[in-house]
Structure formats: C-alpha cells, structure tokens
Coordinates of C-alpha atoms in Angstrom, one line a residue:
M1 CA 5.9 2.5 -5.3
N2 CA 2.8 0.6 -3.8
S3 CA 1.9 3.4 -1.3
I4 CA 2.4 7.0 -0.7
G5 CA 2.1 9.0 2.6
I6 CA 0.1 12.1 2.1
F7 CA 0.6 15.1 4.4
C8 CA -1.8 17.9 3.9
G9 CA -4.1 20.4 5.7
S10 CA -7.2 19.7 7.9
A11 CA -8.6 22.6 6.4
E12 CA -9.5 23.5 2.6
G13 CA -7.8 26.7 2.3
C14 CA -8.8 29.9 0.7
S15 CA -8.6 28.8 -3.0
P16 CA -10.7 26.2 -4.6
E17 CA -7.4 25.0 -6.4
Y18 CA -6.2 23.2 -3.3
M19 CA -9.3 21.2 -3.0
N20 CA -9.1 20.4 -6.6
A21 CA -5.6 19.3 -6.2
A22 CA -6.5 17.1 -3.2
R23 CA -9.3 15.3 -5.2
A24 CA -6.9 15.0 -8.4
T25 CA -4.2 13.6 -6.1
G26 CA -6.6 10.8 -4.8
Q27 CA -7.8 10.1 -8.1
L28 CA -4.5 9.7 -9.8
L29 CA -2.9 7.7 -7.2
A30 CA -6.0 5.3 -7.3
Q31 CA -5.8 5.0 -11.1
K32 CA -2.1 4.2 -10.6
D33 CA -3.0 1.4 -8.1
I34 CA -0.7 3.4 -5.4
A35 CA -2.4 3.2 -1.9
V36 CA -2.8 6.3 0.2
V37 CA -1.5 6.4 3.6
Y38 CA -2.6 9.7 5.5
G39 CA -3.6 11.2 8.7
G40 CA -7.2 9.4 8.8
G41 CA -9.2 12.6 9.0
R42 CA -12.5 13.4 7.1
V43 CA -12.1 17.1 6.8
G44 CA -10.2 19.6 4.8
L45 CA -7.7 18.4 2.1
M46 CA -7.0 15.2 4.0
G47 CA -10.7 14.1 3.4
A48 CA -10.7 15.2 0.0
V49 CA -7.6 12.9 -0.9
A50 CA -9.3 10.0 1.0
D51 CA -12.7 10.5 -0.6
S52 CA -11.4 10.8 -4.0
A53 CA -9.2 7.7 -3.8
L54 CA -11.9 5.6 -2.5
Q55 CA -14.3 7.1 -5.2
H56 CA -11.9 5.7 -7.8
G57 CA -11.3 2.3 -6.5
G58 CA -8.3 3.1 -4.5
R59 CA -7.1 1.7 -1.2
V60 CA -6.7 4.4 1.6
T61 CA -5.2 3.6 5.1
G62 CA -5.7 6.4 7.7
V63 CA -3.6 6.7 11.0
I64 CA -5.1 8.8 13.7
P65 CA -4.6 9.3 17.3
H66 CA -7.1 8.2 19.8
A67 CA -8.0 12.0 20.8
L68 CA -8.5 13.3 17.3
F69 CA -10.7 10.0 16.5
E70 CA -12.8 10.8 19.7
R71 CA -13.5 14.4 18.5
E72 CA -15.4 12.9 15.5
I73 CA -13.1 13.9 12.7
G74 CA -11.9 10.1 12.0
H75 CA -12.8 8.9 8.5
T76 CA -14.9 5.7 9.1
G77 CA -15.3 4.8 5.5
L78 CA -11.6 3.8 4.8
T79 CA -10.0 0.8 3.4
E80 CA -8.3 0.6 6.9
L81 CA -8.2 3.0 9.7
V82 CA -5.5 2.4 12.4
V83 CA -6.0 4.1 15.7
V84 CA -2.8 4.8 17.7
E85 CA -2.2 6.4 21.1
N86 CA -0.4 9.6 20.1
M87 CA 1.0 11.7 17.3
H88 CA 4.3 10.2 17.4
Q89 CA 3.1 6.8 17.0
R90 CA 0.8 8.1 14.0
K91 CA 4.0 9.2 12.2
Q92 CA 6.1 6.3 12.8
R93 CA 3.1 4.1 11.7
M94 CA 2.8 6.0 8.3
A95 CA 6.5 6.2 7.8
E96 CA 6.5 2.3 8.2
L97 CA 3.2 1.8 5.7
S98 CA 4.7 4.5 3.1
S99 CA 6.9 4.0 0.2
G100 CA 7.2 8.0 -0.2
F101 CA 5.9 11.0 1.0
I102 CA 4.1 14.0 -0.3
A103 CA 3.2 17.3 1.0
L104 CA 0.2 19.0 -0.4
P105 CA -0.6 22.5 0.9
G106 CA -1.3 22.7 4.6
G107 CA -0.2 24.4 8.0
A108 CA 2.2 23.7 11.0
G109 CA 1.4 20.0 11.3
T110 CA 1.8 19.4 7.6
M111 CA 5.2 21.1 7.6
E112 CA 6.5 19.0 10.7
E113 CA 5.3 15.8 9.1
I114 CA 7.1 16.3 5.8
F115 CA 10.2 17.6 7.4
E116 CA 10.4 14.9 9.9
Q117 CA 10.5 12.4 7.0
W118 CA 13.0 14.4 5.1
T119 CA 15.1 14.4 8.3
W120 CA 14.9 10.8 8.8
A121 CA 15.8 10.2 5.1
Q122 CA 19.0 12.5 5.5
L123 CA 20.0 10.5 8.8
G124 CA 19.5 7.0 6.8
M125 CA 16.6 6.1 9.0
H126 CA 14.8 5.1 5.8
H127 CA 15.5 5.6 2.1
K128 CA 12.0 6.9 0.8
P129 CA 11.8 10.1 -1.4
C130 CA 9.9 13.3 -0.3
A131 CA 8.2 15.8 -2.5
F132 CA 6.0 18.9 -2.4
L133 CA 3.1 19.3 -4.5
D134 CA 3.6 23.0 -5.3
V135 CA -0.4 24.0 -5.8
N136 CA -0.5 27.6 -6.9
G137 CA 3.0 28.2 -6.2
F138 CA 2.3 27.6 -2.5
Y139 CA 5.7 26.0 -1.7
Q140 CA 7.7 28.6 -3.4
P141 CA 8.7 30.6 -0.3
L142 CA 9.6 27.2 1.5
K143 CA 11.8 26.3 -1.5
A144 CA 13.8 29.5 -1.4
M145 CA 14.2 29.1 2.6
I146 CA 15.6 25.6 2.0
E147 CA 18.0 27.1 -0.6
R148 CA 18.9 29.7 1.9
M149 CA 19.9 26.9 4.5
A150 CA 22.4 25.6 1.8
A151 CA 23.9 28.9 0.9
E152 CA 24.4 29.8 4.6
G153 CA 26.1 26.4 5.2
F154 CA 23.3 24.7 7.2
I155 CA 22.5 21.7 4.9
R156 CA 24.1 19.9 2.1
Q157 CA 22.9 20.4 -1.7
S158 CA 22.7 16.8 -2.1
Y159 CA 20.0 16.8 0.8
I160 CA 18.1 19.5 -1.1
D161 CA 18.4 17.6 -4.3
M162 CA 16.4 14.8 -2.3
L163 CA 13.5 16.9 -2.6
L164 CA 11.2 17.5 -5.6
F165 CA 8.9 20.8 -5.4
S166 CA 6.6 20.5 -8.7
D167 CA 3.0 21.2 -9.5
S168 CA 2.6 17.9 -11.4
L169 CA 1.8 14.9 -9.2
A170 CA 2.5 12.6 -12.4
E171 CA 6.2 14.2 -12.3
I172 CA 6.5 13.3 -8.7
I173 CA 5.5 9.8 -9.0
D174 CA 8.0 9.2 -11.8
Y175 CA 10.7 10.8 -9.6
F176 CA 9.7 8.5 -6.8
N177 CA 9.8 5.5 -9.2
D178 CA 13.5 6.6 -10.2
Y179 CA 14.6 7.7 -6.8
T180 CA 18.2 7.0 -5.6
P181 CA 18.9 8.2 -2.1
P182 CA 22.2 10.3 -1.4
A183 CA 24.8 9.2 1.0
T184 CA 23.8 9.1 4.5
K185 CA 24.5 12.2 6.7
W186 CA 27.1 11.3 9.3
A187 CA 27.9 8.1 7.5
Q188 CA 31.4 6.4 8.2
P189 CA 33.6 7.2 4.7
A190 CA 34.5 4.0 3.0
G191 CA 37.7 2.6 4.3
S192 CA 37.9 4.7 7.6
Q193 CA 38.2 3.2 10.8
H194 CA 36.6 4.1 14.4
G195 CA 39.2 5.5 16.6

C-alpha cells in the first residue's frame, strides 16, 4: 500500500473529533510512508489531512478541477497539485494514483466519490479496497442502509464484505494490506461459453 485516496468534507463538521481524526489520518499515513491522494483543497477536513501529512514529512498529491482552483480553495503547498478540467477527470485521476480509498466524514461529494470507487471495484474496473473511517459513529446509519440493500436483494453480501467500517485507521491499513477482492460482478463463470 503506497498511496491512499482520501475522500472527506470540505467543511470541518460540528464536532472537533472530525478535525482531530483528519489530522491523525494525515500524520499516521505520513509515518507509515503512505502517500495521500486527495481532492486538492486547503479547507475543511481535506485541508487538515493534507497539512498534517505534510507537517509529518508525508507526500501529498492533490487533484482539483480548474473551476475550484480558481475559486482560491486549491492547496498550493502540496508535494504535487494536478489541475484537471472537470470532476470526472478528478475522480479518474485519483483512482489511477491510489492503491485504496478511505472516506472520512463528509457530505454528498464524499459519498458520491467513495461509492463510485466501490462500484468500480464491484465491476472489476479496479481491484482496490474501500473503507469508511467511522469517526464518532458517523457512518453507522450508512452501514445499516448498505446491509438493508443486501437484505432486500439489491447487492451481494460479498460486495458488502469488500467494505470495512472502522474507527481505527491502523485497522483499515492492515485490512488494505491483506485485501483480496471478490469475484467481479457479471463475470463469466469458469468453463462457461458465450452464446
């Protein structure tokens, strides 16, 4: 695991626990020599992860669309800042640069980003692990919703098992290092023929 894509809020959230977790994430990844790949902003939890990683000698690559950079929320002190044309290119580039993905607390953008990577993993577009850093129980309602999807027959349990919900970043990193992806969705069974 040499790089992890981080998805998280551009706001700080209401509890100081969120910013503390963001700073701790940047610090631990730097200490483990795991590069941070993130959305390139300097505000909210995003900025806290990046700043903390940099302060502890880590490598941080930001990927940000032109429009957001021009609004002066781009972080200019990173190891590398990649400026792309749009949000789709941002997500694609982050996927290419990352060995796995972690969602810290955030809003709609955070959900959309981690769910896209999880979906791509199910489809075999990549074989990289996804996890939720469950700060202060933030992701428990989402975990329950995902379990409901399986109970109602909309998703296989093996795809839920791809995800880890944990309040421990160290546990997530261990999970990533030992990760084995399940069979790809819609994969042709062994020995079957196209017809």
